[in-house]
Amino acid sequence: MGNPHVSIATSEFPQSAIDQRPVHNDETGVLRFVADAIGFDDRISFIAVIMLDGLTSGLVSVSLASVFASNWKLTALPGSRAKKKGTATNMSGNPNLEPAPGFKIDPSEAPTIIHSENTHVEAGLKGPKPKDGDTAMALFNDEELQEPIDLVEARKLLWKIDFMILPYLAVCYAFFYIDKTTLSYAAIFGINEDLNLHGTQYSWLSSIFYFGFLAWAFPTNFLMQRLPIGKYLGANIFMWGVFLMIQAACHNFTTLAVLRALGGAAEACADPAFMLITSMWYTRREQPVRIGLWYTANGLGIALGGLLGYGIGHIRGALPSWKYEFIVIGALCSAWGIVMFIFLPDSPVSAPGLTQRERRITVERLRDNQTGVENKHLKPYQILEAFLDYKMYFFFILGVVCNVPNGGISNFGTIIIKGFGFSTLVTTLMQIPYGALIALSILACVYLNDRFENRRCVFILIFLIPNIAGAFGLRFVPTDQQVGRLICYYLTGPYNAAFVLVLSMQVANTAGHTKKVVTNAVLFLGYCTGNIAGPFFYKESQKPTYSLGIWSMIVSHLIEAVLICILGLLLRWENQKRDKMQSQMEGGLEGRDLDATAFLDLTDRENLNFRYIY
């Protein structure tokens, strides 16, 4: 709610004395909103009043306000604030109002009734303008604003949701990482020689994928907000596979670079879409585990990519092995895009695999998130707030430093391993343990995070330790120690687990659908920037030890650790500030009405009920 400018009414309130100014407190210790203040902000409407112990001058002034009277009439006013249904403090619903003739109550409206503690002040209701709330509000009528949930039924429903969502995301994410390593495998299968790549051209092919991603990041995120997200994601995955297959027809650097950029643009929606889908279906407590489950496919993709590379390396056809790599993996991706387009649900509000009751329970589970499900309307004020929020810049920088190592390892990992003295085909198999270690580290990280509440920053730091140790080992262990250097290489994998928790912190700590879309886009701009920069630290002249590339990993992880410590302290301070503010209001912290703000599509800064997770 922040510090809004509103009007105060008392028994002496004249309509001509509206004073729009910040409200901090008054004699009753509660904020009082008056219907005459309609229009002070183009995204807030005051849509109701309620009397307490008799018709008073304040109520008369409010009910006579021209804007209010033209749209609403007061009905069924209670005689007192005694415990009558529909008159409890901060109750959500519309028990005392009905629209004037010709004015429809939009199903997205869920006003909050705010009472004073005396008999001469009435409160207007703060609520969204029609069609400005969360899409989840369409599932509820007045009697169903807080659907009772049977815990056994909810547990079964959660399993059902997992099977409806996670397999599609996990398989898709496995293909993402397989795609990112196709160029790496193509390098050991001879693409550099066949296309006459020289100098930094291979590094540019690695990075230009992310230039395409970067260029299309904001447009694709806004399209995601407007279009059915499951259909949009499936269509992009299909096109991404098509661009990958066409790369097999390339005969020079230029055409391959263009197709790599187009592939990056097609993939630009993927990670942000996965984040939004996870936030739409799961509670903040459940999100790290689910992000971890689909992100674990990253490690499985590395292992599967190794097996595919080994198998493709044995093909003795008319084409070079690297071309079969692009054709086979591209075809599989396109096929999976079609599957996702058909079967991945767009929203819990409209999921065809759920009954109406299951949809309501799915949404009801998310009430405590205070982040809503989705809102199809682009809200400029939320875009502005996102760019004024320091947290967004933390997540951008974290996106960069988390992915400088990724940009290097995903494109030069096979070359580093081959430099240990392994053959080409054995090198492909050596990636399988690396992928398995990544998958296990992610699962261990999200499991521990689920067991110990509000320890995400701590576990990020813990899972960065092996990466830093492994990178130091790659830099200083003698080159003739093949096994030791291979173990050090494997230790660089758990950074993926740390990044999973960074992603979960971003999605859990951002509210307001437009703001989530913008913050997602900016985080993945950082992701692109890191992946673009990463390969350029691996100098051809330093092959196969790549000392500068290894130092880039060490420095990036150390910066990440410092940023996480600072961000955790800031989020803790934000929560303490809100606790102190609300404890001084009537009812204290226990009197907070979480239901009133759950689905109003408020941002985390607007909603004082929102608490950050760190």
Coordinates of C-alpha atoms in Angstrom, one line a residue:
M1 CA 0.0 0.0 0.0
G2 CA 3.0 2.3 0.5
N3 CA 2.2 5.8 1.6
P4 CA -0.8 6.8 -0.5
H5 CA -2.4 10.3 -0.8
V6 CA -6.0 10.0 0.3
S7 CA -8.7 12.0 2.1
I8 CA -9.7 11.8 5.7
A9 CA -13.3 12.0 6.9
T10 CA -14.7 12.6 10.4
S11 CA -18.1 13.7 11.7
E12 CA -17.1 17.3 10.8
F13 CA -16.0 16.3 7.3
P14 CA -17.4 18.7 4.7
Q15 CA -17.3 17.6 1.0
S16 CA -15.4 20.8 0.1
A17 CA -12.6 20.0 2.6
I18 CA -11.0 17.1 0.9
D19 CA -7.3 17.2 1.8
Q20 CA -5.2 14.9 -0.4
R21 CA -2.1 14.2 1.6
P22 CA -0.1 11.3 3.1
V23 CA -2.0 9.5 5.9
H24 CA 0.0 8.1 8.7
N25 CA -2.4 7.8 11.7
D26 CA -5.4 9.4 13.4
E27 CA -7.3 9.1 16.6
T28 CA -8.4 5.5 15.9
G29 CA -5.0 4.3 14.7
V30 CA -6.2 3.1 11.3
L31 CA -6.1 4.4 7.7
R32 CA -9.5 5.7 6.6
F33 CA -10.3 6.0 2.9
V34 CA -13.1 8.1 1.6
A35 CA -15.1 7.5 -1.6
D36 CA -14.7 11.2 -2.5
A37 CA -11.0 10.4 -3.3
I38 CA -12.0 8.3 -6.3
G39 CA -9.6 9.2 -9.1
F40 CA -6.6 10.5 -7.1
D41 CA -4.7 7.7 -8.7
D42 CA -5.6 6.2 -12.1
R43 CA -5.0 2.7 -10.8
I44 CA -7.0 2.8 -7.6
S45 CA -10.7 3.2 -7.1
F46 CA -12.6 3.6 -3.9
I47 CA -15.7 1.5 -4.4
A48 CA -17.7 1.2 -1.2
V49 CA -18.3 2.5 2.3
I50 CA -19.8 0.9 5.4
M51 CA -21.4 2.5 8.4
L52 CA -20.8 1.4 12.0
D53 CA -23.2 2.7 14.6
G54 CA -25.7 4.9 12.8
L55 CA -26.0 7.3 9.9
T56 CA -23.4 10.0 10.4
S57 CA -22.3 13.1 8.6
G58 CA -19.3 11.2 7.2
L59 CA -21.5 8.6 5.6
V60 CA -23.8 11.3 4.2
S61 CA -20.9 13.1 2.6
V62 CA -19.5 9.9 1.1
S63 CA -22.8 8.7 -0.2
L64 CA -23.6 12.0 -1.8
A65 CA -20.3 12.2 -3.7
S66 CA -21.2 12.4 -7.4
V67 CA -18.7 9.9 -8.7
F68 CA -19.6 7.4 -6.0
A69 CA -23.4 7.8 -6.2
S70 CA -23.4 7.4 -10.0
N71 CA -22.0 3.9 -9.8
W72 CA -23.0 2.4 -6.4
K73 CA -25.8 2.4 -3.9
L74 CA -25.6 1.3 -0.3
T75 CA -27.8 -1.7 0.8
A76 CA -28.2 -3.9 3.8
L77 CA -26.1 -1.7 6.1
P78 CA -25.5 -3.4 9.4
G79 CA -26.6 -1.7 12.6
S80 CA -23.3 -2.1 14.3
R81 CA -19.9 -3.6 14.0
A82 CA -20.9 -6.5 16.2
K83 CA -19.8 -9.9 14.9
K84 CA -22.2 -10.1 12.0
K85 CA -21.4 -11.9 8.8
G86 CA -20.0 -9.5 6.3
T87 CA -18.9 -6.8 8.8
A88 CA -15.6 -8.1 10.2
T89 CA -12.6 -5.8 9.9
N90 CA -10.6 -6.2 6.7
M91 CA -13.0 -8.9 5.3
S92 CA -12.8 -9.5 1.6
G93 CA -16.1 -9.5 -0.3
N94 CA -19.0 -7.3 -1.3
P95 CA -21.7 -8.0 1.4
N96 CA -23.0 -4.4 1.7
L97 CA -23.1 -3.2 -1.8
E98 CA -24.9 -3.7 -5.0
P99 CA -24.3 -1.9 -8.3
A100 CA -26.5 0.9 -9.5
P101 CA -28.7 0.0 -12.5
G102 CA -26.5 -0.5 -15.6
F103 CA -23.2 -0.9 -13.6
K104 CA -21.8 -4.4 -13.4
I105 CA -19.6 -5.6 -10.6
D106 CA -16.6 -7.1 -12.3
P107 CA -15.6 -10.6 -11.0
S108 CA -12.0 -9.4 -10.6
E109 CA -13.0 -6.9 -7.9
A110 CA -12.5 -8.0 -4.3
P111 CA -12.6 -4.8 -2.1
T112 CA -11.3 -4.7 1.4
I113 CA -13.6 -3.3 4.1
I114 CA -11.7 -1.1 6.5
H115 CA -13.4 -0.1 9.8
S116 CA -12.7 2.5 12.3
E117 CA -13.1 1.9 16.0
N118 CA -15.6 4.7 16.7
T119 CA -19.1 5.5 15.6
H120 CA -18.6 8.5 13.5
V121 CA -16.1 7.6 10.8
E122 CA -16.7 5.4 7.8
A123 CA -14.1 3.9 5.5
G124 CA -14.1 3.7 1.8
L125 CA -12.8 0.5 0.1
K126 CA -9.6 0.3 -1.8
G127 CA -9.7 -2.1 -4.7
P128 CA -8.7 -2.6 -8.3
K129 CA -10.5 -1.0 -11.2
P130 CA -12.6 -3.4 -13.2
K131 CA -10.6 -6.1 -15.0
D132 CA -7.4 -4.9 -13.2
G133 CA -7.1 -7.6 -10.6
D134 CA -5.7 -11.1 -11.0
T135 CA -7.3 -13.6 -13.4
A136 CA -7.8 -15.9 -10.4
M137 CA -10.6 -13.7 -9.1
A138 CA -12.8 -15.0 -11.9
L139 CA -12.9 -18.4 -10.1
F140 CA -14.6 -17.0 -7.0
N141 CA -17.9 -15.6 -6.1
D142 CA -18.8 -13.9 -2.8
E143 CA -19.3 -17.2 -1.0
E144 CA -16.1 -18.8 -2.4
L145 CA -13.6 -16.0 -1.7
Q146 CA -11.8 -18.3 0.6
E147 CA -12.3 -21.9 -0.5
P148 CA -11.9 -24.4 2.3
I149 CA -9.1 -26.9 1.5
D150 CA -9.0 -30.5 2.6
L151 CA -5.3 -31.3 3.2
V152 CA -5.5 -34.8 1.7
E153 CA -7.3 -33.5 -1.4
A154 CA -4.7 -30.7 -1.7
R155 CA -1.8 -33.2 -1.5
K156 CA -3.3 -35.3 -4.2
L157 CA -3.9 -32.2 -6.3
L158 CA -0.3 -31.2 -5.9
W159 CA 0.8 -34.5 -7.3
K160 CA -1.6 -34.0 -10.2
I161 CA -0.2 -30.6 -10.9
D162 CA 3.4 -31.9 -10.8
F163 CA 2.6 -34.5 -13.5
M164 CA 0.8 -31.8 -15.5
I165 CA 3.6 -29.3 -15.5
L166 CA 7.1 -30.7 -14.5
P167 CA 7.6 -33.4 -17.2
Y168 CA 7.1 -30.8 -20.0
L169 CA 9.5 -28.3 -18.4
A170 CA 12.1 -30.9 -17.5
V171 CA 12.3 -32.5 -20.9
C172 CA 12.4 -29.1 -22.5
Y173 CA 15.2 -27.9 -20.2
A174 CA 17.2 -31.0 -21.0
F175 CA 17.0 -30.2 -24.7
F176 CA 18.1 -26.6 -23.9
Y177 CA 21.4 -27.8 -22.4
I178 CA 21.9 -30.4 -25.1
D179 CA 21.5 -27.6 -27.6
K180 CA 24.0 -25.4 -25.8
T181 CA 26.6 -28.3 -26.0
T182 CA 25.9 -29.1 -29.7
L183 CA 28.5 -26.5 -30.7
S184 CA 30.9 -27.9 -28.2
Y185 CA 30.5 -31.5 -29.6
A186 CA 30.6 -30.1 -33.1
A187 CA 34.0 -28.6 -32.3
I188 CA 35.5 -32.0 -31.4
F189 CA 33.8 -33.6 -34.5
G190 CA 35.5 -31.2 -36.8
I191 CA 33.3 -28.2 -37.5
N192 CA 36.2 -25.7 -37.1
E193 CA 38.1 -27.4 -39.9
D194 CA 35.0 -28.0 -42.2
L195 CA 33.9 -24.3 -42.0
N196 CA 37.4 -23.0 -41.8
L197 CA 36.7 -21.2 -38.5
H198 CA 39.7 -19.2 -37.2
G199 CA 40.7 -16.7 -34.5
T200 CA 37.8 -15.9 -32.2
Q201 CA 35.1 -17.1 -34.7
Y202 CA 34.3 -20.1 -32.5
S203 CA 33.9 -17.9 -29.4
W204 CA 31.7 -15.6 -31.5
L205 CA 29.5 -18.5 -32.5
S206 CA 29.1 -19.4 -28.8
S207 CA 28.2 -15.8 -27.8
I208 CA 26.1 -14.8 -30.7
F209 CA 23.4 -17.2 -29.6
Y210 CA 23.0 -14.9 -26.6
F211 CA 22.9 -11.8 -28.6
G212 CA 19.8 -13.1 -30.3
F213 CA 18.4 -14.0 -26.8
L214 CA 19.3 -10.5 -25.6
A215 CA 17.7 -8.6 -28.5
W216 CA 14.4 -10.5 -28.2
A217 CA 14.2 -10.7 -24.4
F218 CA 11.9 -7.8 -23.6
P219 CA 9.5 -8.3 -26.6
T220 CA 9.1 -12.0 -25.9
N221 CA 8.4 -11.4 -22.2
F222 CA 5.7 -8.9 -23.0
L223 CA 4.2 -11.3 -25.6
M224 CA 4.2 -14.0 -22.9
Q225 CA 2.1 -11.7 -20.7
R226 CA -0.5 -11.1 -23.5
L227 CA -0.6 -14.6 -25.0
P228 CA -1.4 -18.1 -23.6
I229 CA 1.9 -19.0 -22.1
G230 CA 1.8 -22.7 -22.9
K231 CA 1.0 -22.2 -26.5
Y232 CA 3.6 -19.4 -26.9
L233 CA 6.3 -21.5 -25.3
G234 CA 5.5 -24.6 -27.4
A235 CA 5.6 -22.5 -30.7
N236 CA 9.0 -21.0 -29.8
I237 CA 10.5 -24.4 -28.9
F238 CA 9.3 -25.8 -32.3
M239 CA 11.0 -22.9 -34.1
W240 CA 14.1 -23.2 -32.1
G241 CA 14.5 -26.9 -33.2
V242 CA 13.9 -25.8 -36.8
F243 CA 16.7 -23.3 -36.6
L244 CA 19.0 -25.9 -35.1
M245 CA 18.3 -28.4 -37.9
I246 CA 19.0 -25.8 -40.6
Q247 CA 22.5 -25.2 -39.1
A248 CA 23.5 -28.6 -40.6
A249 CA 23.2 -26.9 -44.0
C250 CA 25.7 -24.1 -43.2
H251 CA 28.9 -23.8 -45.2
N252 CA 30.4 -20.8 -43.6
F253 CA 30.7 -18.7 -40.4
T254 CA 28.2 -16.0 -41.5
T255 CA 25.2 -18.3 -42.1
L256 CA 25.9 -20.3 -39.0
A257 CA 26.1 -17.1 -36.9
V258 CA 22.7 -15.8 -38.2
L259 CA 21.0 -19.1 -37.4
R260 CA 22.6 -19.2 -34.0
A261 CA 21.2 -15.7 -33.3
L262 CA 17.7 -16.8 -34.4
G263 CA 17.9 -19.8 -32.2
G264 CA 18.8 -17.6 -29.3
A265 CA 15.8 -15.4 -30.0
A266 CA 13.5 -18.4 -30.1
E267 CA 14.9 -19.6 -26.7
A268 CA 14.6 -16.2 -25.1
C269 CA 11.1 -17.0 -23.7
A270 CA 12.1 -20.3 -22.2
D271 CA 13.7 -19.5 -18.8
P272 CA 11.4 -16.6 -18.0
A273 CA 8.4 -18.7 -19.1
F274 CA 9.5 -21.5 -16.8
M275 CA 9.8 -19.0 -13.9
L276 CA 6.4 -17.5 -14.5
I277 CA 4.8 -21.0 -14.9
T278 CA 6.3 -22.1 -11.6
S279 CA 5.1 -19.0 -9.8
M280 CA 1.6 -19.5 -11.3
W281 CA 1.2 -23.0 -10.0
Y282 CA 3.2 -23.4 -6.8
T283 CA 3.5 -21.7 -3.4
R284 CA 6.7 -19.9 -2.5
R285 CA 7.7 -22.8 -0.2
E286 CA 7.3 -25.3 -3.1
Q287 CA 8.9 -23.2 -5.8
P288 CA 12.6 -24.0 -5.0
V289 CA 12.0 -27.7 -5.2
R290 CA 10.0 -27.4 -8.4
I291 CA 12.6 -25.1 -10.0
G292 CA 15.2 -27.6 -8.9
L293 CA 13.4 -30.5 -10.4
W294 CA 13.1 -28.9 -13.9
Y295 CA 16.6 -27.4 -13.6
T296 CA 18.0 -30.8 -12.7
A297 CA 17.3 -31.7 -16.3
N298 CA 20.2 -29.4 -17.0
G299 CA 22.5 -32.1 -15.6
L300 CA 20.5 -34.9 -17.3
G301 CA 20.9 -32.9 -20.5
I302 CA 24.7 -32.9 -20.1
A303 CA 24.7 -36.7 -19.5
L304 CA 22.2 -37.4 -22.3
G305 CA 24.2 -35.1 -24.6
G306 CA 27.3 -37.1 -23.9
L307 CA 25.5 -40.3 -24.8
L308 CA 24.0 -38.7 -28.0
G309 CA 27.4 -37.4 -28.9
Y310 CA 29.0 -40.8 -28.4
G311 CA 26.2 -42.4 -30.6
I312 CA 26.3 -39.8 -33.3
G313 CA 30.1 -40.0 -33.4
H314 CA 29.7 -43.6 -34.5
I315 CA 27.5 -42.8 -37.5
R316 CA 29.3 -43.5 -40.7
G317 CA 27.0 -41.6 -43.2
A318 CA 27.4 -39.2 -46.1
L319 CA 27.5 -36.2 -43.8
P320 CA 30.1 -35.2 -41.2
S321 CA 29.3 -36.2 -37.6
W322 CA 28.7 -32.6 -36.5
K323 CA 25.8 -32.2 -39.0
Y324 CA 24.0 -35.2 -37.6
E325 CA 24.4 -33.6 -34.2
F326 CA 22.4 -30.6 -35.4
I327 CA 19.8 -32.6 -37.3
V328 CA 19.0 -35.2 -34.7
I329 CA 18.8 -32.8 -31.7
G330 CA 16.9 -30.2 -33.7
A331 CA 14.3 -32.7 -34.8
L332 CA 13.8 -33.9 -31.2
C333 CA 13.3 -30.3 -30.0
S334 CA 10.7 -29.5 -32.6
A335 CA 8.8 -32.6 -31.9
W336 CA 8.7 -31.7 -28.2
G337 CA 7.6 -28.2 -29.0
I338 CA 4.5 -29.7 -30.7
V339 CA 3.8 -31.8 -27.6
M340 CA 4.1 -28.7 -25.3
F341 CA 1.9 -26.6 -27.6
I342 CA -0.9 -29.3 -27.3
F343 CA -0.6 -30.4 -23.7
L344 CA 1.0 -27.8 -21.5
P345 CA -1.8 -25.8 -19.7
D346 CA -1.7 -22.0 -19.9
S347 CA -2.9 -21.2 -16.4
P348 CA -4.5 -22.9 -13.4
V349 CA -7.5 -20.7 -14.0
S350 CA -8.2 -22.4 -17.3
A351 CA -6.4 -25.8 -17.1
P352 CA -8.4 -28.4 -19.0
G353 CA -7.1 -31.2 -16.9
L354 CA -8.6 -29.8 -13.7
T355 CA -12.2 -29.6 -12.5
Q356 CA -13.6 -26.2 -11.5
R357 CA -13.2 -27.1 -7.8
E358 CA -9.6 -28.2 -8.4
R359 CA -8.9 -24.9 -10.2
R360 CA -10.2 -23.0 -7.2
I361 CA -8.2 -25.1 -4.8
T362 CA -5.0 -24.6 -6.9
V363 CA -5.5 -20.9 -6.8
E364 CA -6.5 -20.9 -3.1
R365 CA -3.2 -22.6 -2.3
L366 CA -1.4 -19.5 -3.7
R367 CA -3.2 -17.0 -1.5
D368 CA -0.3 -16.7 1.1
N369 CA 2.1 -16.0 -1.8
Q370 CA 0.7 -12.5 -2.1
T371 CA 1.9 -12.6 -5.8
G372 CA -1.3 -13.7 -7.5
V373 CA -1.5 -16.0 -10.6
E374 CA -1.4 -13.7 -13.7
N375 CA -2.7 -10.5 -15.1
K376 CA -3.0 -9.9 -18.9
H377 CA -2.8 -6.1 -18.6
L378 CA 0.5 -4.3 -19.0
K379 CA 0.8 -1.8 -16.2
P380 CA 3.2 1.1 -16.8
Y381 CA 3.6 2.0 -13.1
Q382 CA 4.8 -1.6 -12.4
I383 CA 7.4 -1.3 -15.1
L384 CA 8.6 2.0 -13.5
E385 CA 8.6 0.4 -10.1
A386 CA 10.7 -2.5 -11.3
F387 CA 13.4 -0.1 -12.6
L388 CA 13.4 1.8 -9.4
D389 CA 13.7 -1.3 -7.2
Y390 CA 17.3 -2.1 -6.2
K391 CA 16.5 -5.8 -6.0
M392 CA 16.2 -6.0 -9.8
Y393 CA 19.8 -4.7 -10.3
F394 CA 21.1 -7.3 -7.8
F395 CA 19.4 -10.0 -9.8
F396 CA 20.8 -8.6 -13.0
I397 CA 24.4 -8.7 -11.7
L398 CA 23.8 -12.1 -10.2
G399 CA 22.6 -13.2 -13.6
V400 CA 25.9 -12.0 -15.1
V401 CA 28.3 -13.5 -12.6
C402 CA 26.5 -16.8 -12.2
N403 CA 26.7 -17.3 -16.0
V404 CA 30.2 -16.2 -16.9
P405 CA 31.4 -19.7 -15.7
N406 CA 28.4 -21.3 -17.6
G407 CA 29.3 -19.5 -20.8
G408 CA 32.8 -20.9 -20.7
I409 CA 32.2 -24.4 -19.4
S410 CA 29.2 -25.2 -21.7
N411 CA 31.2 -24.3 -24.8
F412 CA 34.8 -25.3 -23.8
G413 CA 34.1 -28.1 -21.4
T414 CA 34.7 -30.9 -23.9
I415 CA 37.9 -29.1 -25.2
I416 CA 39.2 -28.9 -21.6
I417 CA 38.5 -32.6 -21.0
K418 CA 40.1 -33.6 -24.3
G419 CA 43.1 -31.6 -23.2
F420 CA 43.5 -34.0 -20.2
G421 CA 44.5 -36.6 -22.8
F422 CA 41.3 -38.4 -23.6
S423 CA 40.2 -39.4 -27.1
T424 CA 37.3 -37.7 -28.9
L425 CA 34.7 -40.4 -28.1
V426 CA 35.9 -40.9 -24.5
T427 CA 35.6 -37.2 -24.0
T428 CA 31.9 -37.3 -24.8
L429 CA 31.4 -40.1 -22.2
M430 CA 33.3 -38.1 -19.6
Q431 CA 30.5 -35.5 -19.6
I432 CA 28.1 -38.1 -18.2
P433 CA 29.4 -38.1 -14.6
Y434 CA 29.6 -34.3 -14.7
G435 CA 25.9 -34.1 -15.7
A436 CA 25.0 -36.6 -13.0
L437 CA 26.9 -34.6 -10.3
I438 CA 25.0 -31.4 -11.4
A439 CA 21.7 -33.2 -11.1
L440 CA 22.5 -34.6 -7.6
S441 CA 23.8 -31.3 -6.3
I442 CA 20.6 -29.5 -7.4
L443 CA 18.4 -32.1 -5.8
A444 CA 20.4 -32.0 -2.6
C445 CA 20.3 -28.2 -2.5
V446 CA 16.6 -27.8 -3.0
Y447 CA 15.9 -30.7 -0.5
L448 CA 18.0 -28.9 2.2
N449 CA 16.3 -25.6 1.4
D450 CA 12.9 -27.2 1.9
R451 CA 13.9 -28.7 5.2
F452 CA 15.4 -25.4 6.6
E453 CA 13.1 -22.4 6.0
N454 CA 14.5 -19.0 4.9
R455 CA 18.0 -20.2 4.4
R456 CA 18.4 -19.7 0.7
C457 CA 21.3 -17.3 0.9
V458 CA 23.1 -19.7 3.2
F459 CA 22.7 -22.7 0.8
I460 CA 23.8 -20.6 -2.2
L461 CA 27.1 -19.8 -0.3
I462 CA 27.5 -23.5 0.7
F463 CA 27.1 -24.8 -2.9
L464 CA 29.5 -22.2 -4.3
I465 CA 32.4 -23.7 -2.2
P466 CA 33.0 -26.8 -4.4
N467 CA 33.0 -24.6 -7.6
I468 CA 35.6 -22.2 -6.2
A469 CA 37.8 -25.2 -5.0
G470 CA 37.4 -27.0 -8.3
A471 CA 38.4 -23.8 -10.3
F472 CA 41.5 -23.3 -8.1
G473 CA 42.4 -26.9 -8.7
L474 CA 42.1 -26.5 -12.5
R475 CA 44.4 -23.6 -12.3
F476 CA 47.1 -25.0 -10.0
V477 CA 47.0 -28.8 -10.2
P478 CA 49.8 -29.9 -12.6
T479 CA 48.8 -30.8 -16.1
D480 CA 50.2 -34.3 -15.9
Q481 CA 47.7 -35.2 -13.1
Q482 CA 44.9 -36.4 -15.4
V483 CA 42.6 -37.8 -12.7
G484 CA 43.1 -34.9 -10.3
R485 CA 42.3 -32.3 -12.9
L486 CA 39.2 -34.3 -14.0
I487 CA 37.9 -34.4 -10.4
C488 CA 38.5 -30.6 -10.2
Y489 CA 36.6 -30.2 -13.4
Y490 CA 33.6 -32.1 -12.0
L491 CA 33.7 -29.9 -8.9
T492 CA 32.8 -26.9 -11.0
G493 CA 29.3 -28.3 -11.6
P494 CA 27.4 -27.4 -8.3
Y495 CA 27.2 -23.7 -9.3
N496 CA 24.0 -24.8 -11.1
A497 CA 22.5 -25.6 -7.7
A498 CA 23.3 -22.1 -6.4
F499 CA 21.8 -20.5 -9.5
V500 CA 18.6 -22.5 -8.9
L501 CA 18.2 -20.8 -5.5
V502 CA 19.0 -17.4 -7.1
L503 CA 16.2 -18.0 -9.6
S504 CA 13.8 -19.0 -6.8
M505 CA 14.7 -15.9 -4.8
Q506 CA 13.9 -13.7 -7.8
V507 CA 10.5 -15.3 -8.5
A508 CA 9.5 -15.5 -4.8
N509 CA 10.4 -11.8 -4.0
T510 CA 8.7 -10.1 -6.9
A511 CA 4.9 -9.4 -6.9
G512 CA 2.7 -7.7 -9.5
H513 CA 2.5 -9.6 -12.8
T514 CA 3.9 -6.9 -15.0
K515 CA 6.7 -6.3 -12.5
K516 CA 7.5 -10.0 -12.5
V517 CA 7.7 -10.0 -16.3
V518 CA 10.1 -7.1 -16.3
T519 CA 12.3 -8.4 -13.5
N520 CA 12.4 -11.8 -15.2
A521 CA 13.5 -10.2 -18.4
V522 CA 16.3 -8.2 -16.7
L523 CA 17.6 -11.2 -14.8
F524 CA 17.9 -13.1 -18.1
L525 CA 19.5 -10.1 -19.7
G526 CA 22.2 -10.6 -17.1
Y527 CA 22.1 -14.3 -17.9
C528 CA 22.8 -13.5 -21.6
T529 CA 25.5 -11.0 -20.7
G530 CA 27.4 -13.6 -18.6
N531 CA 27.1 -16.3 -21.3
I532 CA 28.2 -13.8 -24.0
A533 CA 31.3 -12.8 -22.0
G534 CA 32.2 -16.2 -20.7
P535 CA 33.7 -17.7 -23.9
F536 CA 35.9 -14.7 -24.6
F537 CA 38.0 -15.5 -21.4
Y538 CA 39.1 -18.8 -23.1
K539 CA 41.9 -17.7 -25.3
E540 CA 43.0 -20.0 -28.2
S541 CA 46.6 -19.3 -27.2
Q542 CA 46.0 -20.7 -23.7
K543 CA 44.5 -24.0 -24.9
P544 CA 43.9 -26.5 -23.3
T545 CA 44.5 -25.1 -19.8
Y546 CA 42.7 -21.7 -20.4
S547 CA 44.2 -20.0 -17.3
L548 CA 42.2 -16.7 -17.9
G549 CA 39.0 -18.6 -18.4
I550 CA 39.6 -20.5 -15.1
W551 CA 40.3 -17.2 -13.3
S552 CA 37.0 -15.7 -14.7
M553 CA 35.2 -18.6 -12.9
I554 CA 36.9 -17.9 -9.6
V555 CA 36.3 -14.1 -9.6
S556 CA 32.7 -14.5 -10.7
H557 CA 31.9 -17.0 -7.9
L558 CA 33.5 -14.7 -5.3
I559 CA 31.5 -11.7 -6.5
E560 CA 28.3 -13.8 -6.4
A561 CA 29.0 -14.7 -2.8
V562 CA 29.5 -11.1 -1.7
L563 CA 26.3 -10.0 -3.6
I564 CA 24.2 -12.8 -1.9
C565 CA 25.4 -11.7 1.5
I566 CA 24.4 -8.1 0.9
L567 CA 21.0 -9.0 -0.7
G568 CA 20.1 -11.3 2.2
L569 CA 20.8 -8.6 4.8
L570 CA 18.7 -6.1 2.8
L571 CA 15.7 -8.4 2.5
R572 CA 15.9 -9.2 6.2
W573 CA 15.9 -5.4 6.9
E574 CA 12.9 -4.9 4.6
N575 CA 10.9 -7.5 6.5
Q576 CA 11.8 -6.0 9.9
K577 CA 10.7 -2.6 8.7
R578 CA 7.4 -3.9 7.6
D579 CA 6.9 -5.9 10.8
K580 CA 7.5 -2.7 12.8
M581 CA 5.2 -0.6 10.6
Q582 CA 2.3 -3.1 10.8
S583 CA 2.8 -3.8 14.5
Q584 CA 1.9 -0.2 15.2
M585 CA -1.4 -0.4 13.3
E586 CA -4.6 -1.6 14.9
G587 CA -4.6 -5.3 15.4
G588 CA -0.8 -5.6 15.0
L589 CA 0.9 -8.2 13.0
E590 CA -1.8 -10.8 14.0
G591 CA -4.5 -8.5 12.6
R592 CA -3.1 -8.5 9.0
D593 CA -5.6 -9.4 6.4
L594 CA -3.7 -11.6 3.9
D595 CA -6.9 -12.5 2.0
A596 CA -7.6 -8.9 1.1
T597 CA -4.4 -8.4 -0.9
A598 CA -3.8 -11.9 -2.2
F599 CA -5.2 -11.4 -5.7
L600 CA -5.2 -7.7 -6.3
D601 CA -2.1 -7.8 -8.5
L602 CA -0.2 -5.5 -6.1
T603 CA 3.5 -5.2 -6.3
D604 CA 5.7 -6.3 -3.4
R605 CA 6.3 -2.6 -2.6
E606 CA 2.6 -1.7 -2.6
N607 CA 1.5 -4.7 -0.5
L608 CA 2.5 -4.3 3.1
N609 CA 1.4 -7.9 3.7
F610 CA 4.2 -9.1 1.5
R611 CA 7.3 -10.6 3.2
Y612 CA 10.6 -11.3 1.4
I613 CA 12.3 -14.7 1.4
Y614 CA 16.1 -14.9 1.8

